[in-house]
Coordinates of N, CA and C in Angstrom, one line a residue:
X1 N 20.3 -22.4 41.8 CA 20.0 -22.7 40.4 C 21.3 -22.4 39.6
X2 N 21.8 -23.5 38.6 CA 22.6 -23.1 37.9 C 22.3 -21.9 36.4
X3 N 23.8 -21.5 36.4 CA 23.4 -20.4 35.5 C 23.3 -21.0 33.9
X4 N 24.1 -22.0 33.4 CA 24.0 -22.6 32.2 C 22.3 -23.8 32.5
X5 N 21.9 -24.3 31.5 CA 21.1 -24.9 30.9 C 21.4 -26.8 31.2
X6 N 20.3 -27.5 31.7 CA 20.4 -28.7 31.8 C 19.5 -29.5 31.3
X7 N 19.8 -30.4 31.3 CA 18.2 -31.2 30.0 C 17.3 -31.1 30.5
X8 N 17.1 -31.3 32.3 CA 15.4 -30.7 32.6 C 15.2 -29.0 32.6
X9 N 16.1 -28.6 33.0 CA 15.5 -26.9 32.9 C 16.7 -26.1 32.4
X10 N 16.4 -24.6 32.2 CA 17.0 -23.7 31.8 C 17.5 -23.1 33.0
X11 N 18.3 -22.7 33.1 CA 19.7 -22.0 33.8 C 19.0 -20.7 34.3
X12 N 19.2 -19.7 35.1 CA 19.3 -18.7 35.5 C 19.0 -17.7 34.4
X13 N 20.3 -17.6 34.1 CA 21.0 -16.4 32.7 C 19.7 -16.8 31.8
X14 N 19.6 -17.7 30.9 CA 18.5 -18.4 30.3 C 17.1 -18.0 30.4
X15 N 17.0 -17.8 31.5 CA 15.2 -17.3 32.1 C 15.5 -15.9 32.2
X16 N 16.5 -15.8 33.0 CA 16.5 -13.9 33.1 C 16.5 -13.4 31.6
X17 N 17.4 -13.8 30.5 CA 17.3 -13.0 29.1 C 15.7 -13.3 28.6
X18 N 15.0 -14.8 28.5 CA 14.0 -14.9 28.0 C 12.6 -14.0 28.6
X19 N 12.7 -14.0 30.0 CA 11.7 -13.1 30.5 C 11.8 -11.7 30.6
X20 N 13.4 -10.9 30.4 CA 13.5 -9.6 30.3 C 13.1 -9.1 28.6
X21 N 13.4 -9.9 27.9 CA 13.2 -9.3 26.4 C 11.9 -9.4 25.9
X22 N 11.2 -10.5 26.9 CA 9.9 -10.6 26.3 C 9.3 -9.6 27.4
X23 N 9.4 -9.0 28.4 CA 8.5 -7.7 28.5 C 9.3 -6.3 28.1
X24 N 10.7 -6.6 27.9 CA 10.8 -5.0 27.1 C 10.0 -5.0 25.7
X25 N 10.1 -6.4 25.0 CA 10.0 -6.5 23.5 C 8.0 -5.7 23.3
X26 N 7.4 -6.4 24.6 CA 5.8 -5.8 24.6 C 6.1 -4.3 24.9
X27 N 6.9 -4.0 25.7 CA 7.1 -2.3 26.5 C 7.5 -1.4 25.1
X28 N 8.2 -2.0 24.5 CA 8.5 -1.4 23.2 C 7.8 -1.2 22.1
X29 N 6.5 -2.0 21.9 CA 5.5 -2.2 20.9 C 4.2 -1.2 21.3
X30 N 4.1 -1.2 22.8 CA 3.7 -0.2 23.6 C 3.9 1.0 23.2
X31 N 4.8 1.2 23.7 CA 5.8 2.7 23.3 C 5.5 3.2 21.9
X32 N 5.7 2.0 20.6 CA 5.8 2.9 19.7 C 4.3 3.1 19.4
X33 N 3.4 2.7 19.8 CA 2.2 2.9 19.4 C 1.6 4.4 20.3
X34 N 2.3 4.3 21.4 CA 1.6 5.6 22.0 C 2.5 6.9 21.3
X35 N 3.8 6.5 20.8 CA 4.4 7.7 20.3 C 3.9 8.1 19.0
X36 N 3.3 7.2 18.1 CA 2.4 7.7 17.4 C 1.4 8.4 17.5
X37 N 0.9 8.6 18.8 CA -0.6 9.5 18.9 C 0.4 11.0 19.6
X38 N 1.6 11.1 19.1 CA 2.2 12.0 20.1 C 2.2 13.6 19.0
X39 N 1.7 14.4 18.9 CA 1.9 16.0 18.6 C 3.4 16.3 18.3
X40 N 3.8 17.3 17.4 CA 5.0 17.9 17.6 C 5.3 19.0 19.0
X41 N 4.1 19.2 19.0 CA 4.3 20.0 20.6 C 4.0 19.6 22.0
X42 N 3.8 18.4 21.4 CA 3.8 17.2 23.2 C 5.4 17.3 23.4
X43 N 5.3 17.3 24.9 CA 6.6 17.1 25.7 C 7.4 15.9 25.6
X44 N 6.7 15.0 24.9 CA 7.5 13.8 24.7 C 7.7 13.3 23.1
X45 N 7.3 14.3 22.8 CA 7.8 14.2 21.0 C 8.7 13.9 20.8
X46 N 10.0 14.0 21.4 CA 11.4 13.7 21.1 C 11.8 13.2 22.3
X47 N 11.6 12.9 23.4 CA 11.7 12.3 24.5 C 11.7 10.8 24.4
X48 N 10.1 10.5 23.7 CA 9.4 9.3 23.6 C 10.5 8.7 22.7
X49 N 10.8 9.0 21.1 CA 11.4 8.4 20.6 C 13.4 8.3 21.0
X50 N 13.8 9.1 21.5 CA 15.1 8.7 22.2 C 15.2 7.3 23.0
X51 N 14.1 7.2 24.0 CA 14.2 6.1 24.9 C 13.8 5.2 24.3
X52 N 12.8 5.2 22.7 CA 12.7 4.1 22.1 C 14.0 3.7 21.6
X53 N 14.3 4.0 20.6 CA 15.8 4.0 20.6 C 16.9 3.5 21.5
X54 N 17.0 4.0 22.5 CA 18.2 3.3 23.1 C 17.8 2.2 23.9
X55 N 16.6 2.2 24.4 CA 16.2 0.7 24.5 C 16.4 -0.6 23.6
X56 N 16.1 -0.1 22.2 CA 15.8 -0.5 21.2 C 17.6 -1.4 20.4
X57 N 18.8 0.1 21.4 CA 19.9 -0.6 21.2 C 20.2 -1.9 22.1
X58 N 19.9 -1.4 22.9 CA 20.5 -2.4 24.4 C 19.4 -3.9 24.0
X59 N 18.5 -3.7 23.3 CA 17.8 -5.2 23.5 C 18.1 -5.9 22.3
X60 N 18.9 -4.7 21.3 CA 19.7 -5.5 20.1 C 21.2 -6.4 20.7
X61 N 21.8 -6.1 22.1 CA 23.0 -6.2 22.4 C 22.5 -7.8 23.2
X62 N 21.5 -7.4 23.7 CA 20.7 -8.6 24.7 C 20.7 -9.8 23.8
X63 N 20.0 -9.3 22.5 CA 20.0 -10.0 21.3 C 20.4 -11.3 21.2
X64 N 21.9 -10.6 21.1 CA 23.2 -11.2 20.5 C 23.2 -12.0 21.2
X65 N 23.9 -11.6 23.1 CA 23.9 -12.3 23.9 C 23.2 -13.4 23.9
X66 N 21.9 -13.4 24.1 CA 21.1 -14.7 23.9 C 21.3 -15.4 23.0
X67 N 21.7 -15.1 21.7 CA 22.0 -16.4 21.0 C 23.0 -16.7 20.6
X68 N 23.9 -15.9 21.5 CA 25.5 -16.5 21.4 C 25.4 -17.2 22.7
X69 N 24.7 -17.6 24.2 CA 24.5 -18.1 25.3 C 23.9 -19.1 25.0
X70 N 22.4 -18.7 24.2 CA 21.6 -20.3 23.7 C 22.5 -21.3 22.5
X71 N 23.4 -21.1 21.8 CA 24.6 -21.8 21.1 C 25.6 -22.5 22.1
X72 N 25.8 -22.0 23.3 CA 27.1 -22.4 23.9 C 26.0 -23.3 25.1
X73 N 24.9 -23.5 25.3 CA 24.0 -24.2 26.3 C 23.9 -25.5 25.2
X74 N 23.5 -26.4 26.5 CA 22.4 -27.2 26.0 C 21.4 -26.5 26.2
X75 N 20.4 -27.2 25.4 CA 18.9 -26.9 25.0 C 18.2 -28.3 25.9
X76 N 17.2 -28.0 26.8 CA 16.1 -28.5 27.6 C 16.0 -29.4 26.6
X77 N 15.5 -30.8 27.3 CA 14.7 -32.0 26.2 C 13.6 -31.5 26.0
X78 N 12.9 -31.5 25.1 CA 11.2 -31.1 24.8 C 10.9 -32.3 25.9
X79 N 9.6 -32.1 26.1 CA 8.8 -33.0 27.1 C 8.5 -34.1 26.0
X80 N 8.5 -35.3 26.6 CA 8.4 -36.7 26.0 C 6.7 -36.7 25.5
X81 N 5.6 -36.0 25.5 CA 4.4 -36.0 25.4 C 4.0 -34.9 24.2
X82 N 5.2 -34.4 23.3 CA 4.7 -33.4 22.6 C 4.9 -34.5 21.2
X83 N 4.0 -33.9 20.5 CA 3.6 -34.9 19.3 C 4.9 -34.2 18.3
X84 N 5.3 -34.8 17.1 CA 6.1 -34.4 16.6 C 6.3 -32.9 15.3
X85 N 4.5 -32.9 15.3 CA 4.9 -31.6 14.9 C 4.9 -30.3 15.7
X86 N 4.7 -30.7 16.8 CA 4.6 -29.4 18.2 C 6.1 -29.1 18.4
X87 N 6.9 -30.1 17.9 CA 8.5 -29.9 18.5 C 9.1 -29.2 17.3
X88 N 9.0 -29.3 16.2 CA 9.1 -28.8 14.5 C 8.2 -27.6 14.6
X89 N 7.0 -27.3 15.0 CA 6.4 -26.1 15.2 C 7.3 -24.8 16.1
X90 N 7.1 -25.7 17.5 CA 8.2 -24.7 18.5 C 9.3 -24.5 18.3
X91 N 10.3 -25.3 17.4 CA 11.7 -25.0 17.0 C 11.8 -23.7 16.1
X92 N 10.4 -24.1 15.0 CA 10.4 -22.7 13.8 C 10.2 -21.9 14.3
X93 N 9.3 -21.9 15.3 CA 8.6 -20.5 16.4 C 9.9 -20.2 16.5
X94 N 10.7 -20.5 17.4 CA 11.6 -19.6 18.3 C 12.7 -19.3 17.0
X95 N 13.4 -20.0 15.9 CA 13.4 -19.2 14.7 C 13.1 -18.1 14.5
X96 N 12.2 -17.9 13.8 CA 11.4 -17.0 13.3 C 11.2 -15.6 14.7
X97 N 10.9 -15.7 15.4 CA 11.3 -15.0 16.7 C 12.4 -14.1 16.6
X98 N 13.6 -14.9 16.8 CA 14.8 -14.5 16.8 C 15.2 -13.4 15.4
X99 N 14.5 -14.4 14.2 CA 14.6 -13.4 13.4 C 14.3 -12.3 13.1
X100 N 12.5 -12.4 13.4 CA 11.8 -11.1 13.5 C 12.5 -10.2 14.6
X101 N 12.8 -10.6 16.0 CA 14.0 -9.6 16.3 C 14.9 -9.2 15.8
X102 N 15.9 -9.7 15.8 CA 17.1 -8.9 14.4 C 16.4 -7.9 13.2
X103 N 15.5 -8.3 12.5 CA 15.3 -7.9 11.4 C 14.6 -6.6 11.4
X104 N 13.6 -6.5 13.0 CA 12.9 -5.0 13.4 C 13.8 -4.3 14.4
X105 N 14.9 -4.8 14.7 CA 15.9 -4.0 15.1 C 16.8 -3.2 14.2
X106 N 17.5 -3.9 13.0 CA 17.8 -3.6 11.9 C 17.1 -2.4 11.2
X107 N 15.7 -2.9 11.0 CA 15.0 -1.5 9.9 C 14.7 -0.6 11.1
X108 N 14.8 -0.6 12.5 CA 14.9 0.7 13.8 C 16.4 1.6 13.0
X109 N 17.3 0.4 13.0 CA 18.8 1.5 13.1 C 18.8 2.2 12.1
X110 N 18.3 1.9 10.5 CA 18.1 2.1 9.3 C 16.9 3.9 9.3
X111 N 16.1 3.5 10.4 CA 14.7 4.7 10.5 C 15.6 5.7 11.3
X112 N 16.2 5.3 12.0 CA 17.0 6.6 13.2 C 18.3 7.0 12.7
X113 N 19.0 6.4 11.4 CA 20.1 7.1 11.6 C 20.1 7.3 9.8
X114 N 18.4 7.4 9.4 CA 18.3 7.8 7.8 C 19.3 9.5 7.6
X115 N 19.4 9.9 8.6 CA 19.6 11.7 8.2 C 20.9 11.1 8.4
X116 N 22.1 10.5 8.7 CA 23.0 10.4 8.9 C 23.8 10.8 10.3
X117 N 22.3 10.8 11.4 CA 23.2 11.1 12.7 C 23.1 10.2 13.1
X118 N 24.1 9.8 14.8 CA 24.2 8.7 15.5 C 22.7 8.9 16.1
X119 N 22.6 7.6 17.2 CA 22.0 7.1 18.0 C 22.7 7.1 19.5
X120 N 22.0 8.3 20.0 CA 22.7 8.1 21.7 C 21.7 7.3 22.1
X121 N 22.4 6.7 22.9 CA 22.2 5.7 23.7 C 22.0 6.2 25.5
X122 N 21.0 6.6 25.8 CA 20.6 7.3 26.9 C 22.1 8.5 27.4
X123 N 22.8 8.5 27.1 CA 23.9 9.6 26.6 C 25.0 8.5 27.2
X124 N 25.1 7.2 27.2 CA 26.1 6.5 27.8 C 27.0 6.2 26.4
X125 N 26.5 6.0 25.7 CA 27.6 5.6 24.4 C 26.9 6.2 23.2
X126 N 26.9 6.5 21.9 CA 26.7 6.6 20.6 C 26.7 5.6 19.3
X127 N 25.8 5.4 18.7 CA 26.2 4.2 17.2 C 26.0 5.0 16.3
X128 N 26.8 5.1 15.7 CA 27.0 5.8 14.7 C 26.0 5.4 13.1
X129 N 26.1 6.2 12.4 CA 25.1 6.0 11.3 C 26.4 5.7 10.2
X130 N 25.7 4.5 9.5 CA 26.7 3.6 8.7 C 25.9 3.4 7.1
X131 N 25.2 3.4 7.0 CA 24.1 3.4 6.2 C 22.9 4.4 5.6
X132 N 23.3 6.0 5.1 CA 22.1 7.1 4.8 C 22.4 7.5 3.8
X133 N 20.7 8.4 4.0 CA 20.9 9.2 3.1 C 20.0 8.6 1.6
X134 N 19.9 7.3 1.9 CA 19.0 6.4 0.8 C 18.0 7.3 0.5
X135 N 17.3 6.7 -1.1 CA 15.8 7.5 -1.4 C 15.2 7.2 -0.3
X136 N 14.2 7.9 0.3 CA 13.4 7.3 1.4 C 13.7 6.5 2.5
X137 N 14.3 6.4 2.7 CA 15.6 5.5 3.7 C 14.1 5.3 5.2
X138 N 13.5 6.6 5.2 CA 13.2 6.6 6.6 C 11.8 6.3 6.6
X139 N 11.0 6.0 5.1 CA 9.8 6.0 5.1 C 10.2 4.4 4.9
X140 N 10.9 3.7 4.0 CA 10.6 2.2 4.1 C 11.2 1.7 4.9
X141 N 12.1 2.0 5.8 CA 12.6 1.6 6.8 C 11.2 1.6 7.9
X142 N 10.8 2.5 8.2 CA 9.3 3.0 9.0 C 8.3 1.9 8.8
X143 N 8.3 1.3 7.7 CA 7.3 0.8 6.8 C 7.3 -0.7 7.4
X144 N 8.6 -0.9 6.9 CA 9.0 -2.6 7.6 C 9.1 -2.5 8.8
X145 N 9.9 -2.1 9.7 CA 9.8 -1.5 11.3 C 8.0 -1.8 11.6
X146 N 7.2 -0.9 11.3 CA 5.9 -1.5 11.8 C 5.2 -2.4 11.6
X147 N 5.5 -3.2 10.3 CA 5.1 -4.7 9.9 C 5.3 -5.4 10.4
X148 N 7.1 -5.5 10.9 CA 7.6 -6.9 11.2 C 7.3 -6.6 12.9
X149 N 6.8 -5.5 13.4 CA 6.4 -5.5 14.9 C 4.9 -5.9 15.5
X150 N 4.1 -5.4 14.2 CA 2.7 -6.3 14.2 C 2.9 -8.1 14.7
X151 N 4.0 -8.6 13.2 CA 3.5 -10.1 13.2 C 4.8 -10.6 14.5
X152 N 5.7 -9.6 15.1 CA 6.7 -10.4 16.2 C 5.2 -10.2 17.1
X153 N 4.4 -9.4 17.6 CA 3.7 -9.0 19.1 C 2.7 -10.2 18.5
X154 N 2.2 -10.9 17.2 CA 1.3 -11.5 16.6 C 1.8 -13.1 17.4
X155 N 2.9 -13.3 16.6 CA 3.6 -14.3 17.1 C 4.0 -14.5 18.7
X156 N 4.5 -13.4 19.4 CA 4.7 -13.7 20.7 C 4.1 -14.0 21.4
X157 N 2.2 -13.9 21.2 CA 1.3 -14.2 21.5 C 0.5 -15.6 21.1
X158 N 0.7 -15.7 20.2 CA 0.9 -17.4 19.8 C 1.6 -18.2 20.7
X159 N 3.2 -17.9 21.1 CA 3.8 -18.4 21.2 C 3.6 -18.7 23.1
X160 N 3.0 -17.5 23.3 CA 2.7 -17.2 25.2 C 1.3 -18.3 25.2
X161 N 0.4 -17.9 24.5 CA -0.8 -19.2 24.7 C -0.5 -20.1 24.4
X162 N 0.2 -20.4 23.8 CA 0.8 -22.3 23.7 C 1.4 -22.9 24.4
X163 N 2.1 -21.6 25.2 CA 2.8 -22.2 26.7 C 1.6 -22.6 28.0
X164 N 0.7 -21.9 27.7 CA 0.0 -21.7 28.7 C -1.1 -22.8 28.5
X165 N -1.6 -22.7 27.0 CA -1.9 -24.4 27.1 C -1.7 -25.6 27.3
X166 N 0.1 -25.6 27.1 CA 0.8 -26.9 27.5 C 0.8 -27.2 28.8
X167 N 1.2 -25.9 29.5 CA 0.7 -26.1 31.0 C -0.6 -26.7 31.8
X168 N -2.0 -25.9 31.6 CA -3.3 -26.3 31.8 C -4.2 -26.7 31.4
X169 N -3.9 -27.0 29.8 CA -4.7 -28.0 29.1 C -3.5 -29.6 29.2
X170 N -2.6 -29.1 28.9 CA -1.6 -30.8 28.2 C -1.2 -31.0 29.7
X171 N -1.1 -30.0 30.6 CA -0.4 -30.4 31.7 C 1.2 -31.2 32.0
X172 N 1.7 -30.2 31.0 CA 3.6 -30.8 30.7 C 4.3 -29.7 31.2
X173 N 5.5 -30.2 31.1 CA 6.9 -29.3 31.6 C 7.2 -28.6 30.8
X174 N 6.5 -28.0 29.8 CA 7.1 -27.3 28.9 C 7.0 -25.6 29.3
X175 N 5.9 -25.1 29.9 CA 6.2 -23.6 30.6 C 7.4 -24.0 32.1
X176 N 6.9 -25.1 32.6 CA 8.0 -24.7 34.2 C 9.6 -25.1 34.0
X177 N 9.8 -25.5 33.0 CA 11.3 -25.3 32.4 C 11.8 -24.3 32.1
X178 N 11.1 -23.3 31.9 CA 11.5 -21.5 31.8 C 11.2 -20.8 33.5
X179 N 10.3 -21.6 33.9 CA 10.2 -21.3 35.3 C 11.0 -21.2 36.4
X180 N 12.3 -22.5 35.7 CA 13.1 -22.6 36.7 C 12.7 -23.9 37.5
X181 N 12.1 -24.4 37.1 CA 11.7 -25.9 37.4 C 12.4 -26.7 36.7
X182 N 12.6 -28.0 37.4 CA 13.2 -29.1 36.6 C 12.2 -30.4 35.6
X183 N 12.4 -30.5 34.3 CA 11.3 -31.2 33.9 C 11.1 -32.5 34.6
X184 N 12.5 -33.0 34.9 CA 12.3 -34.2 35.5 C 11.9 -34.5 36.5
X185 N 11.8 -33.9 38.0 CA 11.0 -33.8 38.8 C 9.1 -33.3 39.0
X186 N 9.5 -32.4 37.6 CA 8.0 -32.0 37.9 C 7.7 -33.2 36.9
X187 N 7.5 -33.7 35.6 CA 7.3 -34.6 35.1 C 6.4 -36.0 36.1
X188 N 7.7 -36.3 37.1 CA 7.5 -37.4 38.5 C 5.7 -36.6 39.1
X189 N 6.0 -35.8 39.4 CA 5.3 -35.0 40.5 C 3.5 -35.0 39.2
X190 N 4.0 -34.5 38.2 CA 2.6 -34.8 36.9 C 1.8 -35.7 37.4
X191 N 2.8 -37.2 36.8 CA 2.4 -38.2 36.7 C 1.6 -38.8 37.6
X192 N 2.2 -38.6 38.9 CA 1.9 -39.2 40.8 C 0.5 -38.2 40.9
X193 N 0.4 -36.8 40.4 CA -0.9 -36.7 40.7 C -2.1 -36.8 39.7
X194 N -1.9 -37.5 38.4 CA -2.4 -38.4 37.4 C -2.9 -39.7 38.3
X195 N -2.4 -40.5 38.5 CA -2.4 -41.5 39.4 C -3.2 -41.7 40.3
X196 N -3.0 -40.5 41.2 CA -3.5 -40.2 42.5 C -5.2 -39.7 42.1
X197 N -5.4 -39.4 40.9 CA -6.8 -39.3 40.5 C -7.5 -40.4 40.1
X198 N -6.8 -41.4 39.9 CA -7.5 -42.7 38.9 C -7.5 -43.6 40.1

């Protein structure tokens, strides 16, 4: 399988970024919800939140990559069976996605480096704090940080059942093109066992 993007499927690199971010992006929503039930005198009171953190950098860096990779690819044909506002829908989806990533990564670096110290990065590098010291810097940063992670895990879930309905209700190429499948073969292969039922 090639690593760039072809009009029937997505490339290697393509699937690896989209399937690694979408289960750190859940592992992460995870995480901060259990570090909320965490004590100052639990063992992972400052544990929990470090690894949130440096995760939190590396999937900002993943970020990038992806949509400096998804700019330099082509982009898969939508399947010829999606109505026109499912293609205007799924375009804004993955929009909005991308943004709500940046934007709860953003108010993360804003909450962690309110006091003015860096962010180690599992002790391999440091980002420094560029922005503190604001009135409240770490309560409204806190504030948006958990909002915009409600409606991204809100949305990701939208966006996973509609794959899953394209697949077993519409019965299209639109999940096995992230599969690693090619639309145009499985498309063939659709159709023949459409056929083979009538």
């Amino acid at each position: 399988m090639p690593a760039k993007n072809t009009a029937g499927r997505y490339g290697w690199l393509s699937m690896t970024l989209h399937w690694s971010m979408a289960l750190a992006v859940i592992g992460m929503f995870a995480l901060g919800l259990w570090m909320r039930s965490l004590s100052y005198y639990d063992p992972w009171y400052k544990d929990g939140p470090a690894i949130h953190k440096s995760i939190g950098i590396l999937l900002f860096l993943l970020l990038i990559i992806r949509v400096v990779w998804r700019n330099l690819n082509i982009r898969p044909d939508d399947d010829p069976a999606l109505k026109v506002w499912e293609r205007i829908t799924a375009h804004l989806t993955h929009i909005a996605l991308y943004g709500l990533m940046f934007a709860l990564m953003i108010a993360g670096y804003f909450i962690s480096t309110a006091d003015g110290r860096a962010i180690e990065v599992f002790n391999w590098f440091s980002v420094p704090a560029t922005i503190y010291d604001l009135p409240e810097q770490e309560d409204i940063a806190g504030e948006i940080h958990e909002i915009l992670a409600w409606i991204l895990i809100v949305l990701a879930s939208v966006h996973a059942l509609a794959a899953v309905k394209h697949h077993f209700i519409n019965r299209d190429t639109t999940l096995l093109k992230m599969l690693g499948r090619d639309a145009i073969s499985a498309s063939n292969h659709i159709i023949n066992k459409k056929e083979a039922k009538q």
